Each structure stands twice: as structure tokens, then as C-alpha cells.
Amino acid sequence: MRKTLPMNLQFFAEGGDGNGDQNAGSNNNGQAGQQSGQNNQQTAGVDYDKIQAMLDNATAKKENAVLKSYFQQQGLSEDEISQAIATFKQNKQQQTEQQQNANANLQNEVAAAQKVAEQAQIELAATKVAMTLGIEAKTLPYVLKMADFSKVKGVDGKVSEDNIKASLEQVLKDVPALKPSMENNAGFQIGAPGNNGNGNPGNDDAIRKLFGLKPKQ
């Protein structure tokens, strides 16, 4: 005859009081969290340079195997194969360097062309602004040469006529001899009123001397 255990003994015989299951669940969650943390640490510590080096090494080995197989089919000996592979890689490196140099030269040429075009644009705009300031054509080249146009671009990156005007006015301020003046309220000229409309020869000579030119005869 089978005896029936008391309720409390039967409960323990069948697996405990339920706290064991909870503890087991907690332990499983803790182990999962710890494993997840380890995975995150491993991911955060990935050495990408090492991975790239491994990939490069694998690529090089594969390339060597392909080259070796090809040269073996051509009937070359081991020494000849080694020499052929070395020559192939040397030529490949030279071609890569030549392509890089060609690209660099092309970029330099494009940059130089852009600089020339920009300088022409600035000089054209400066000529228009100079006309509004009354600067005469014969002195304009001198003014343009002395003007600092390195900061003529506005905040939008475009050539600013206001900045050009400020640069030209700075030249006229630094070299008063280049300032235009009214003669009989008709037009502008350089220096003091001239003789019979011919300007001031002495002032013109001073300007020419300033730029290293010989005085007019």
C-alpha cells in the first residue's frame, strides 16, 4: 500500500518551495547580462588596423597564388616564377605611383586655372569700382598692383565690391599722389592742376619712380 506523504514533505520532494526556480532564473539572466557585456567589450575593442592588415595579407597571398599558378602554366621554374612575381609587383607599384602623380598634377592644374579665373574676375570688378572713384586709366595699373585683394570675398564666398572699394581706397590713402582731384569741376586727374591739360609732369615722374620706371623724357 502506497503511503501518502504529508503535504509539506511532498512539496519539497517535487522540487522545492519555488524560490529555486526564481534563483535559477536570476542566475540565467545574470549570466546572459555578463555574456552580453563581454560581447560589447569585445566589440568596443576591435582592432580595425589589425583586421585590415589581415585582409591585405590574405589578398597578397591570393594574388601570389594566382600569379604562381599562371607562371607555372607558362613552364617557368621556381626561381623564374619568384623573379616574375617580383617584377609584376614592381611594375604594378610604379603604375600606381604614376597614376597618383598624374591625378595630383591634374588637381594642381585645375586649382591654378581657378586661381587665374578668380584673379581676372577680381581685376574686372576692381576696374569698375576704380571708375566710380575717379581713378584715371593711366594710374589704374599702379593702383591695382598695390591693392591688397586677398580679403575681397564676402561671407558668401563671392567677390564683394565693397571690399574691393575698401582696398582701393586704402591704396589712395597710403599713396596720396594717386588720389584723383577735380579740375574746373570737369573730370579727374592725378596731382595738382596741370599745364594745358597735360597734368603735373613732376608728379607723374614721382609715381613712375615709385614703381621703378624711368621718368618720361
PDB file of C-alpha atoms in Angstrom:
ATOM      1  CA  MET A   1       0.000   0.000   0.000  1.00  0.00           C
ATOM      2  CA  ARG A   2       1.454   3.369  -1.079  1.00  0.00           C
ATOM      3  CA  LYS A   3       1.801   5.887   1.634  1.00  0.00           C
ATOM      4  CA  THR A   4       0.880   9.467   1.023  1.00  0.00           C
ATOM      5  CA  LEU A   5       3.456  11.960   2.207  1.00  0.00           C
ATOM      6  CA  PRO A   6       2.375  14.956   4.155  1.00  0.00           C
ATOM      7  CA  MET A   7       1.715  17.991   2.017  1.00  0.00           C
ATOM      8  CA  ASN A   8       4.835  19.867   3.116  1.00  0.00           C
ATOM      9  CA  LEU A   9       7.136  16.870   2.522  1.00  0.00           C
ATOM     10  CA  GLN A  10       5.517  16.110  -0.821  1.00  0.00           C
ATOM     11  CA  PHE A  11       6.123  19.741  -1.917  1.00  0.00           C
ATOM     12  CA  PHE A  12       9.849  19.527  -1.184  1.00  0.00           C
ATOM     13  CA  ALA A  13      10.095  16.120  -2.845  1.00  0.00           C
ATOM     14  CA  GLU A  14       8.633  17.555  -6.041  1.00  0.00           C
ATOM     15  CA  GLY A  15      11.140  20.408  -6.404  1.00  0.00           C
ATOM     16  CA  GLY A  16      11.322  22.791  -3.533  1.00  0.00           C
ATOM     17  CA  ASP A  17       9.456  25.871  -2.495  1.00  0.00           C
ATOM     18  CA  GLY A  18       9.553  27.840  -5.766  1.00  0.00           C
ATOM     19  CA  ASN A  19      12.455  30.057  -4.758  1.00  0.00           C
ATOM     20  CA  GLY A  20      14.774  27.666  -6.525  1.00  0.00           C
ATOM     21  CA  ASP A  21      13.108  28.388  -9.825  1.00  0.00           C
ATOM     22  CA  GLN A  22      13.356  32.106  -9.192  1.00  0.00           C
ATOM     23  CA  ASN A  23      17.019  31.821  -8.248  1.00  0.00           C
ATOM     24  CA  ALA A  24      17.693  29.776 -11.353  1.00  0.00           C
ATOM     25  CA  GLY A  25      16.012  32.422 -13.492  1.00  0.00           C
ATOM     26  CA  SER A  26      18.044  35.145 -11.822  1.00  0.00           C
ATOM     27  CA  ASN A  27      21.249  33.212 -12.401  1.00  0.00           C
ATOM     28  CA  ASN A  28      20.386  32.708 -16.070  1.00  0.00           C
ATOM     29  CA  ASN A  29      19.638  36.422 -16.501  1.00  0.00           C
ATOM     30  CA  GLY A  30      22.884  37.329 -14.767  1.00  0.00           C
ATOM     31  CA  GLN A  31      24.897  35.016 -16.979  1.00  0.00           C
ATOM     32  CA  ALA A  32      23.185  36.431 -20.094  1.00  0.00           C
ATOM     33  CA  GLY A  33      23.885  40.000 -18.976  1.00  0.00           C
ATOM     34  CA  GLN A  34      27.516  39.144 -18.236  1.00  0.00           C
ATOM     35  CA  GLN A  35      27.926  37.489 -21.639  1.00  0.00           C
ATOM     36  CA  SER A  36      26.318  40.497 -23.334  1.00  0.00           C
ATOM     37  CA  GLY A  37      28.708  42.818 -21.506  1.00  0.00           C
ATOM     38  CA  GLN A  38      31.671  40.727 -22.619  1.00  0.00           C
ATOM     39  CA  ASN A  39      30.436  40.848 -26.210  1.00  0.00           C
ATOM     40  CA  ASN A  40      30.112  44.637 -26.002  1.00  0.00           C
ATOM     41  CA  GLN A  41      33.637  44.899 -24.612  1.00  0.00           C
ATOM     42  CA  GLN A  42      34.946  42.705 -27.412  1.00  0.00           C
ATOM     43  CA  THR A  43      33.134  44.848 -29.995  1.00  0.00           C
ATOM     44  CA  ALA A  44      34.453  48.046 -28.445  1.00  0.00           C
ATOM     45  CA  GLY A  45      37.986  46.643 -28.505  1.00  0.00           C
ATOM     46  CA  VAL A  46      38.022  45.683 -32.196  1.00  0.00           C
ATOM     47  CA  ASP A  47      41.403  46.406 -33.782  1.00  0.00           C
ATOM     48  CA  TYR A  48      40.423  47.567 -37.271  1.00  0.00           C
ATOM     49  CA  ASP A  49      44.034  48.123 -38.285  1.00  0.00           C
ATOM     50  CA  LYS A  50      44.800  44.516 -37.472  1.00  0.00           C
ATOM     51  CA  ILE A  51      41.754  43.386 -39.438  1.00  0.00           C
ATOM     52  CA  GLN A  52      42.858  45.453 -42.431  1.00  0.00           C
ATOM     53  CA  ALA A  53      46.369  44.020 -42.196  1.00  0.00           C
ATOM     54  CA  MET A  54      44.907  40.503 -42.163  1.00  0.00           C
ATOM     55  CA  LEU A  55      42.789  41.290 -45.216  1.00  0.00           C
ATOM     56  CA  ASP A  56      45.764  42.783 -47.040  1.00  0.00           C
ATOM     57  CA  ASN A  57      47.862  39.741 -46.165  1.00  0.00           C
ATOM     58  CA  ALA A  58      45.148  37.371 -47.378  1.00  0.00           C
ATOM     59  CA  THR A  59      44.789  39.371 -50.610  1.00  0.00           C
ATOM     60  CA  ALA A  60      48.551  39.289 -51.179  1.00  0.00           C
ATOM     61  CA  LYS A  61      48.667  35.528 -50.618  1.00  0.00           C
ATOM     62  CA  LYS A  62      45.789  35.005 -53.025  1.00  0.00           C
ATOM     63  CA  GLU A  63      47.490  37.232 -55.598  1.00  0.00           C
ATOM     64  CA  ASN A  64      50.755  35.304 -55.213  1.00  0.00           C
ATOM     65  CA  ALA A  65      48.921  32.003 -55.642  1.00  0.00           C
ATOM     66  CA  VAL A  66      47.222  33.209 -58.821  1.00  0.00           C
ATOM     67  CA  LEU A  67      50.480  34.570 -60.252  1.00  0.00           C
ATOM     68  CA  LYS A  68      52.379  31.432 -59.345  1.00  0.00           C
ATOM     69  CA  SER A  69      49.742  29.247 -60.979  1.00  0.00           C
ATOM     70  CA  TYR A  70      49.849  31.371 -64.126  1.00  0.00           C
ATOM     71  CA  PHE A  71      53.647  31.334 -64.431  1.00  0.00           C
ATOM     72  CA  GLN A  72      53.736  27.583 -63.747  1.00  0.00           C
ATOM     73  CA  GLN A  73      51.427  27.134 -66.702  1.00  0.00           C
ATOM     74  CA  GLN A  74      53.969  29.084 -68.752  1.00  0.00           C
ATOM     75  CA  GLY A  75      56.592  26.493 -67.860  1.00  0.00           C
ATOM     76  CA  LEU A  76      58.761  28.713 -65.619  1.00  0.00           C
ATOM     77  CA  SER A  77      60.978  27.306 -62.915  1.00  0.00           C
ATOM     78  CA  GLU A  78      60.593  28.217 -59.240  1.00  0.00           C
ATOM     79  CA  ASP A  79      63.349  30.837 -59.432  1.00  0.00           C
ATOM     80  CA  GLU A  80      61.881  32.290 -62.608  1.00  0.00           C
ATOM     81  CA  ILE A  81      58.441  32.367 -61.014  1.00  0.00           C
ATOM     82  CA  SER A  82      59.762  34.293 -57.994  1.00  0.00           C
ATOM     83  CA  GLN A  83      61.504  36.782 -60.268  1.00  0.00           C
ATOM     84  CA  ALA A  84      58.426  37.158 -62.468  1.00  0.00           C
ATOM     85  CA  ILE A  85      56.193  37.815 -59.449  1.00  0.00           C
ATOM     86  CA  ALA A  86      58.620  40.426 -58.086  1.00  0.00           C
ATOM     87  CA  THR A  87      58.763  42.156 -61.484  1.00  0.00           C
ATOM     88  CA  PHE A  88      54.986  42.145 -61.793  1.00  0.00           C
ATOM     89  CA  LYS A  89      54.550  43.747 -58.355  1.00  0.00           C
ATOM     90  CA  GLN A  90      57.237  46.342 -59.066  1.00  0.00           C
ATOM     91  CA  ASN A  91      55.559  47.354 -62.325  1.00  0.00           C
ATOM     92  CA  LYS A  92      52.190  47.476 -60.569  1.00  0.00           C
ATOM     93  CA  GLN A  93      53.610  49.776 -57.881  1.00  0.00           C
ATOM     94  CA  GLN A  94      55.152  52.069 -60.496  1.00  0.00           C
ATOM     95  CA  GLN A  95      51.857  52.293 -62.377  1.00  0.00           C
ATOM     96  CA  THR A  96      50.028  53.156 -59.148  1.00  0.00           C
ATOM     97  CA  GLU A  97      52.529  55.905 -58.320  1.00  0.00           C
ATOM     98  CA  GLN A  98      52.358  57.304 -61.857  1.00  0.00           C
ATOM     99  CA  GLN A  99      48.560  57.421 -61.668  1.00  0.00           C
ATOM    100  CA  GLN A 100      48.702  59.164 -58.301  1.00  0.00           C
ATOM    101  CA  ASN A 101      51.182  61.728 -59.656  1.00  0.00           C
ATOM    102  CA  ALA A 102      49.011  62.313 -62.723  1.00  0.00           C
ATOM    103  CA  ASN A 103      45.966  62.886 -60.529  1.00  0.00           C
ATOM    104  CA  ALA A 104      47.917  65.291 -58.304  1.00  0.00           C
ATOM    105  CA  ASN A 105      49.188  67.232 -61.323  1.00  0.00           C
ATOM    106  CA  LEU A 106      45.681  67.450 -62.743  1.00  0.00           C
ATOM    107  CA  GLN A 107      44.352  68.780 -59.448  1.00  0.00           C
ATOM    108  CA  ASN A 108      47.138  71.379 -59.345  1.00  0.00           C
ATOM    109  CA  GLU A 109      46.354  72.491 -62.892  1.00  0.00           C
ATOM    110  CA  VAL A 110      42.660  72.822 -62.084  1.00  0.00           C
ATOM    111  CA  ALA A 111      43.472  74.831 -58.942  1.00  0.00           C
ATOM    112  CA  ALA A 112      45.829  77.107 -60.923  1.00  0.00           C
ATOM    113  CA  ALA A 113      43.201  77.680 -63.614  1.00  0.00           C
ATOM    114  CA  GLN A 114      40.607  78.525 -60.981  1.00  0.00           C
ATOM    115  CA  LYS A 115      43.029  80.985 -59.377  1.00  0.00           C
ATOM    116  CA  VAL A 116      43.688  82.724 -62.707  1.00  0.00           C
ATOM    117  CA  ALA A 117      39.955  82.952 -63.441  1.00  0.00           C
ATOM    118  CA  GLU A 118      39.294  84.339 -59.969  1.00  0.00           C
ATOM    119  CA  GLN A 119      42.068  86.915 -60.328  1.00  0.00           C
ATOM    120  CA  ALA A 120      40.628  88.055 -63.654  1.00  0.00           C
ATOM    121  CA  GLN A 121      37.193  88.375 -62.069  1.00  0.00           C
ATOM    122  CA  ILE A 122      38.627  90.454 -59.206  1.00  0.00           C
ATOM    123  CA  GLU A 123      40.546  92.762 -61.568  1.00  0.00           C
ATOM    124  CA  LEU A 124      37.460  93.297 -63.699  1.00  0.00           C
ATOM    125  CA  ALA A 125      35.377  94.170 -60.659  1.00  0.00           C
ATOM    126  CA  ALA A 126      38.206  96.397 -59.333  1.00  0.00           C
ATOM    127  CA  THR A 127      38.356  98.271 -62.634  1.00  0.00           C
ATOM    128  CA  LYS A 128      34.639  99.036 -62.443  1.00  0.00           C
ATOM    129  CA  VAL A 129      34.940 100.210 -58.842  1.00  0.00           C
ATOM    130  CA  ALA A 130      38.009 102.321 -59.695  1.00  0.00           C
ATOM    131  CA  MET A 131      35.991 104.164 -62.336  1.00  0.00           C
ATOM    132  CA  THR A 132      33.452 105.142 -59.699  1.00  0.00           C
ATOM    133  CA  LEU A 133      36.297 106.509 -57.574  1.00  0.00           C
ATOM    134  CA  GLY A 134      37.553 108.655 -60.457  1.00  0.00           C
ATOM    135  CA  ILE A 135      40.880 106.829 -60.843  1.00  0.00           C
ATOM    136  CA  GLU A 136      42.312 107.525 -64.288  1.00  0.00           C
ATOM    137  CA  ALA A 137      43.231 104.790 -66.730  1.00  0.00           C
ATOM    138  CA  LYS A 138      46.930 105.711 -66.735  1.00  0.00           C
ATOM    139  CA  THR A 139      47.238 105.213 -62.969  1.00  0.00           C
ATOM    140  CA  LEU A 140      44.832 102.294 -62.680  1.00  0.00           C
ATOM    141  CA  PRO A 141      47.525  99.596 -63.252  1.00  0.00           C
ATOM    142  CA  TYR A 142      49.572 101.057 -60.383  1.00  0.00           C
ATOM    143  CA  VAL A 143      46.602 101.132 -58.042  1.00  0.00           C
ATOM    144  CA  LEU A 144      45.607  97.559 -58.901  1.00  0.00           C
ATOM    145  CA  LYS A 145      49.169  96.380 -58.368  1.00  0.00           C
ATOM    146  CA  MET A 146      49.383  97.937 -54.920  1.00  0.00           C
ATOM    147  CA  ALA A 147      45.905  96.949 -53.747  1.00  0.00           C
ATOM    148  CA  ASP A 148      45.522  94.004 -51.392  1.00  0.00           C
ATOM    149  CA  PHE A 149      42.772  91.814 -52.812  1.00  0.00           C
ATOM    150  CA  SER A 150      43.394  88.839 -50.523  1.00  0.00           C
ATOM    151  CA  LYS A 151      40.252  89.604 -48.498  1.00  0.00           C
ATOM    152  CA  VAL A 152      37.851  90.791 -51.182  1.00  0.00           C
ATOM    153  CA  LYS A 153      35.498  87.848 -50.789  1.00  0.00           C
ATOM    154  CA  GLY A 154      32.418  88.346 -48.669  1.00  0.00           C
ATOM    155  CA  VAL A 155      30.910  85.942 -46.144  1.00  0.00           C
ATOM    156  CA  ASP A 156      29.089  84.206 -49.010  1.00  0.00           C
ATOM    157  CA  GLY A 157      32.383  83.409 -50.748  1.00  0.00           C
ATOM    158  CA  LYS A 158      31.702  85.799 -53.630  1.00  0.00           C
ATOM    159  CA  VAL A 159      33.752  88.826 -54.640  1.00  0.00           C
ATOM    160  CA  SER A 160      32.485  91.855 -52.734  1.00  0.00           C
ATOM    161  CA  GLU A 161      32.646  95.230 -54.460  1.00  0.00           C
ATOM    162  CA  ASP A 162      32.553  96.903 -51.061  1.00  0.00           C
ATOM    163  CA  ASN A 163      35.706  95.041 -50.032  1.00  0.00           C
ATOM    164  CA  ILE A 164      37.351  95.937 -53.339  1.00  0.00           C
ATOM    165  CA  LYS A 165      36.471  99.574 -52.819  1.00  0.00           C
ATOM    166  CA  ALA A 166      37.996  99.480 -49.340  1.00  0.00           C
ATOM    167  CA  SER A 167      41.224  98.011 -50.762  1.00  0.00           C
ATOM    168  CA  LEU A 168      41.456 100.674 -53.477  1.00  0.00           C
ATOM    169  CA  GLU A 169      40.737 103.470 -51.035  1.00  0.00           C
ATOM    170  CA  GLN A 170      43.492 102.148 -48.773  1.00  0.00           C
ATOM    171  CA  VAL A 171      45.964 102.482 -51.666  1.00  0.00           C
ATOM    172  CA  LEU A 172      44.865 106.065 -52.297  1.00  0.00           C
ATOM    173  CA  LYS A 173      45.285 106.760 -48.599  1.00  0.00           C
ATOM    174  CA  ASP A 174      48.772 105.239 -48.470  1.00  0.00           C
ATOM    175  CA  VAL A 175      49.888 106.973 -51.683  1.00  0.00           C
ATOM    176  CA  PRO A 176      48.229 110.407 -51.831  1.00  0.00           C
ATOM    177  CA  ALA A 177      49.891 111.095 -55.184  1.00  0.00           C
ATOM    178  CA  LEU A 178      47.497 108.577 -56.728  1.00  0.00           C
ATOM    179  CA  LYS A 179      44.403 110.365 -55.496  1.00  0.00           C
ATOM    180  CA  PRO A 180      42.187 111.851 -58.221  1.00  0.00           C
ATOM    181  CA  SER A 181      41.321 115.537 -57.979  1.00  0.00           C
ATOM    182  CA  MET A 182      38.811 117.849 -59.669  1.00  0.00           C
ATOM    183  CA  GLU A 183      39.990 120.331 -62.289  1.00  0.00           C
ATOM    184  CA  ASN A 184      37.465 123.031 -63.089  1.00  0.00           C
ATOM    185  CA  ASN A 185      34.729 120.591 -61.902  1.00  0.00           C
ATOM    186  CA  ALA A 186      35.278 118.573 -65.078  1.00  0.00           C
ATOM    187  CA  GLY A 187      36.796 115.102 -64.749  1.00  0.00           C
ATOM    188  CA  PHE A 188      39.612 113.832 -62.590  1.00  0.00           C
ATOM    189  CA  GLN A 189      43.363 113.997 -62.866  1.00  0.00           C
ATOM    190  CA  ILE A 190      46.411 112.959 -60.897  1.00  0.00           C
ATOM    191  CA  GLY A 191      48.163 115.557 -58.727  1.00  0.00           C
ATOM    192  CA  ALA A 192      47.807 119.293 -58.987  1.00  0.00           C
ATOM    193  CA  PRO A 193      46.197 121.018 -61.985  1.00  0.00           C
ATOM    194  CA  GLY A 194      48.402 120.504 -64.996  1.00  0.00           C
ATOM    195  CA  ASN A 195      49.823 122.734 -67.657  1.00  0.00           C
ATOM    196  CA  ASN A 196      47.401 122.978 -70.580  1.00  0.00           C
ATOM    197  CA  GLY A 197      45.689 119.775 -69.502  1.00  0.00           C
ATOM    198  CA  ASN A 198      48.914 117.774 -69.572  1.00  0.00           C
ATOM    199  CA  GLY A 199      48.887 117.097 -65.806  1.00  0.00           C
ATOM    200  CA  ASN A 200      51.805 117.581 -63.457  1.00  0.00           C
ATOM    201  CA  PRO A 201      54.960 116.130 -65.035  1.00  0.00           C
ATOM    202  CA  GLY A 202      56.795 116.202 -61.728  1.00  0.00           C
ATOM    203  CA  ASN A 203      54.036 114.243 -60.001  1.00  0.00           C
ATOM    204  CA  ASP A 204      53.873 111.725 -62.847  1.00  0.00           C
ATOM    205  CA  ASP A 205      57.625 111.226 -62.610  1.00  0.00           C
ATOM    206  CA  ALA A 206      57.319 110.620 -58.866  1.00  0.00           C
ATOM    207  CA  ILE A 207      54.705 107.955 -59.476  1.00  0.00           C
ATOM    208  CA  ARG A 208      56.808 106.277 -62.153  1.00  0.00           C
ATOM    209  CA  LYS A 209      59.807 106.347 -59.850  1.00  0.00           C
ATOM    210  CA  LEU A 210      57.710 104.729 -57.141  1.00  0.00           C
ATOM    211  CA  PHE A 211      57.221 101.727 -59.398  1.00  0.00           C
ATOM    212  CA  GLY A 212      60.788 101.613 -60.644  1.00  0.00           C
ATOM    213  CA  LEU A 213      60.050 103.194 -64.038  1.00  0.00           C
ATOM    214  CA  LYS A 214      62.113 105.808 -65.814  1.00  0.00           C
ATOM    215  CA  PRO A 215      60.728 109.357 -65.916  1.00  0.00           C
ATOM    216  CA  LYS A 216      59.205 110.467 -69.193  1.00  0.00           C
ATOM    217  CA  GLN A 217      61.524 112.416 -71.473  1.00  0.00           C
TER     218      GLN A 217
END
